[in-house]
Amino acid sequence: MDDLHALDPASVNLVGELATVAELPALLIVASRPAADAVAPDLTRRALARLCGVRGVVRQHLGPLRPTEVAEVLAQVYEGAPPSDRLVTSVWRHTGGNPYALTELLAAYAGAGPDALLRRLPGPRTPLGPVEAVDAELTAREVEVLGCLVSGMSNKQVAKALGISVRTVTVHVSNLLRKTGSASRTEVALWAVRRRMPVPAPVD
């Protein structure tokens, strides 16, 4: 279960119930950012405490990547073009060293070289902090895509729901990341939820 912090209350309760089922024939893996960053902080805090009380549970804290580790990732992505110290520092500050945020950022600018990525990077974020309040002027299509992201849809699912290409969806997601100052799809969705934006529900 990715992103426990982004779930609605009913889903958080469901995860808690599943975790306490006797001899559940499945391995349950739950990932979450700090409860303070959650859509429902108090409920998420209680759910995490409940999960930690289950027999046999293993809790692993995953800290942010160090700049040297971010540099290693960038070196693998941009083979033949070693990342500059400036790029490494900018990417590290923007993502806060969050591996998922780094992956989302690189996916959003796939095909762009390191210099192009550096030019397109939004302003730096506080490491591992919540999405900051940002006024964003979104187009009607971007709002539709945002509604799909809030529903947890993949780019392929968004493309099918809206009748557009996956490449076009990628462009819209990239614009949403830039306009909201977010580093991942999850943060964009949380940005919308926290502002109670009237995003349309995706069409089945």
Coordinates of N, CA, C and O in Angstrom, one line a residue, residues 1 22 29 37 45 49 53 59 61 81 90 106 108 115 122 129 133 154 158 164 169 198:
M1 N 0.9 -1.2 0.0 CA 0.0 0.0 0.0 C 0.9 1.2 0.0 O 1.5 1.5 1.0
A22 N -6.2 -12.3 11.5 CA -5.4 -13.4 12.0 C -4.9 -14.3 10.8 O -5.8 -14.7 9.9
I29 N 2.7 -4.6 2.9 CA 3.7 -3.6 3.0 C 3.1 -2.2 2.8 O 2.3 -1.9 1.9
D37 N 1.9 15.0 7.5 CA 1.7 15.4 6.1 C 0.5 14.7 5.5 O 0.2 14.9 4.3
R45 N -2.1 8.7 12.1 CA -1.3 8.4 13.3 C -1.7 7.2 14.0 O -0.9 6.4 14.5
A49 N 0.2 3.5 14.5 CA 0.4 2.9 15.8 C -0.2 1.5 15.9 O 0.4 0.6 16.4
G53 N 1.7 -2.3 16.2 CA 1.4 -3.2 17.3 C 1.1 -4.6 16.9 O 0.9 -5.5 17.7
R59 N 9.3 -2.3 11.2 CA 9.2 -0.9 10.8 C 10.5 -0.4 10.4 O 11.5 -0.5 11.1
H61 N 12.6 2.9 8.8 CA 12.6 4.3 8.5 C 13.5 4.5 7.3 O 14.7 4.1 7.3
A81 N 27.1 12.0 -19.9 CA 27.0 13.4 -19.6 C 27.0 13.6 -18.0 O 25.9 13.7 -17.5
S90 N 20.7 21.4 -7.2 CA 19.4 21.8 -7.5 C 18.3 20.7 -7.4 O 17.2 20.9 -6.8
L106 N 12.3 13.0 -12.8 CA 13.0 12.6 -14.0 C 12.0 12.1 -15.0 O 12.3 12.2 -16.2
A108 N 9.0 13.2 -15.4 CA 8.3 14.3 -15.9 C 9.1 15.0 -17.0 O 8.5 15.6 -18.0
D115 N 21.1 19.8 -18.9 CA 21.1 21.3 -19.0 C 19.6 21.8 -19.1 O 19.2 22.7 -18.4
P122 N 11.7 23.9 -11.0 CA 11.0 25.0 -10.2 C 12.0 25.4 -9.0 O 13.0 24.8 -8.9
G129 N 9.4 18.3 3.2 CA 8.3 19.0 3.8 C 7.0 18.9 3.0 O 7.0 18.4 1.9
A133 N 1.7 26.4 0.0 CA 0.6 27.1 -0.6 C 1.1 27.8 -1.8 O 2.0 28.6 -1.8
S154 N -3.1 6.1 -13.2 CA -1.8 6.1 -13.9 C -1.9 7.0 -15.2 O -3.0 7.3 -15.6
V158 N -5.3 7.7 -17.2 CA -5.8 9.1 -17.5 C -6.0 9.3 -19.0 O -7.0 9.9 -19.4
I164 N -7.1 11.1 -24.6 CA -5.9 11.8 -25.1 C -4.7 10.8 -25.1 O -4.8 9.7 -24.5
V169 N -0.7 13.4 -21.7 CA -0.9 13.3 -20.3 C 0.4 13.7 -19.5 O 0.4 14.4 -18.6
P198 N -12.4 21.9 -6.6 CA -13.5 21.2 -7.2 C -13.1 20.5 -8.4 O -13.5 20.8 -9.5

